[in-house]
Amino acid sequence: MTLLSVQAAQERILSCFKPVEAETLSLEQCAGRVLAADMFSIDLPLFDNSSVDGFALIAADAVDTSAASPRTLNVVADIPAGSSSDVSIMRGQAARIMTGAPLPKGADAVVMVEDTDFDYQSPNIAAPAQVKIYKSVKAGENVRTRGMDIKNGQKVLSAGHRLRAQDLGMLAMLSTAKVSVFRRPRAALLSSGDELAPIDQPLKPGKIRDTNSHTIAALIEDSGCEVLRLGIAPDQRDAIQTLFDKSISMKADVIISSAGVSVGAFDFIKDVVESNGSLDFWKVNMRPGKPVAFGEYRGVPFIGLPGNPVSAFVGFEVFVRPALGRLAGLETVARPKVKVRLAEPVESDGRESYLRAMVEESTGILSAKLTGHQGSGNLLSLVQANALLIIPAGVKSLPIGSPVDAWWL
Ligand code: AMP
Ligand code: MG
């Protein structure tokens, strides 16, 4: 069997996934969803408005003013935030104005209330008939003009972007009550193995807990997908086929399994998938997680992760997360890397290695220490880790201080 590079395996898997269809949701339902269309702005702000509490005026009326030589203006209007009044002012006039309120016609600047004789510290004082201006202002000062932040027609968010809090705020600013987003893909998940006991049943001798169902389900949800939890398939052909068929009837967009992809029990999953679709079984040049199965069951893509809990996790991050990202409509599925420095020497066997590490910042340097022994069943090494170090293929040892790529966990 050929040994595939991680990158080649990733590319072959990714090439079989395309985004699910879009749906229209109200803005309230869109946190974490992926935009299906580019979003364009209107002029923001939508109208000229004041950035301070103060007095709107004509800057030419306040030339060379100071506390020692103030200028007195007639206050002809009071403009609270939210007002839609058609106020206008002329030379020698001012209007009291609140932050965010529309600038009156004729005005070209606002002087802060602190730079006037108005008693701004007492509450509920009505606008005065006259105000003394203590400071000169330039035309445009303290005014947010229409379109100053964003111009009408400017693209603000792109299709394929996962919506964060600030993006939702932006869409609200644009009055986008309904948003076109990709629907959440459905990922069917099953564990396989006669030794596995679900969390709600007693642990009989020789059995172990089905760990991967819980880890991988959480990773699937974190990837923006819905999990169809199919539970545990015993090492029997019919039982496996039943679960695969169930995932088809539940309209899964992808089927993910763990274990049963090394020699032995693998044959059952292999038989079932091959007789209802097609299957590639790859040995990938990586550690942990060398065996990966990939194929299609009745037209639905299938990824088989290794059984050991750390291998399953790493296999998910390397192969499944990008595939789910593509399904979910994400424009960018590659995970950002950060450079860290080894705080201890590291040995590898020449395969592309994903090592569990604790990365801490000290004196401006991100420095990485391995979290105990790196056995593929030692989940504690992942529990204590905040990063996965990526040691490239072909590297067998790295001295302390070496720079390496890492993924934050
Ligand atoms: P396999 O790929 O079936 O040979 O499994 C490799 C190792 O992973 C074995 O020690 C299994 O018992 C273990 N394993 C398989 N599935 C799970 C699971 N869902 N949770 C925890 N350990 C598992
Ligand atoms: Mg097994």
Coordinates of N, CA and C in Angstrom, one line a residue, residues 310 356 370-382 384:
V310 N -6.6 9.8 20.5 CA -5.8 10.9 20.0 C -5.7 10.9 18.5
R356 N 1.2 17.0 20.9 CA 0.4 17.8 21.8 C 1.3 18.6 22.7
L370 N 6.0 19.7 25.3 CA 5.1 18.6 25.1 C 4.3 18.3 26.4
T371 N 3.1 17.8 26.2 CA 2.3 17.4 27.4 C 2.3 15.9 27.6
G372 N 3.5 15.5 28.1 CA 3.6 14.1 28.5 C 3.7 13.2 27.3
H373 N 3.6 11.9 27.6 CA 3.9 10.9 26.5 C 2.9 11.0 25.4
Q374 N 3.4 10.7 24.2 CA 2.6 11.1 23.0 C 1.9 9.8 22.4
G375 N 1.6 8.8 23.2 CA 0.9 7.7 22.8 C -0.5 8.0 22.2
S376 N -0.9 7.3 21.2 CA -2.1 7.7 20.5 C -3.4 7.4 21.3
G377 N -3.2 6.7 22.4 CA -4.4 6.5 23.3 C -4.4 7.4 24.5
N378 N -3.3 8.1 24.7 CA -3.2 9.0 25.9 C -3.9 10.3 25.7
L379 N -5.2 10.3 26.1 CA -6.0 11.5 25.8 C -5.6 12.6 26.8
L380 N -5.0 12.3 27.9 CA -4.6 13.4 28.8 C -3.6 14.3 28.1
S381 N -2.8 13.8 27.2 CA -1.8 14.6 26.5 C -2.6 15.7 25.7
L382 N -3.8 15.4 25.3 CA -4.6 16.4 24.5 C -5.4 17.3 25.5
Q384 N -4.4 18.3 28.3 CA -3.5 19.3 28.9 C -2.9 20.2 27.8

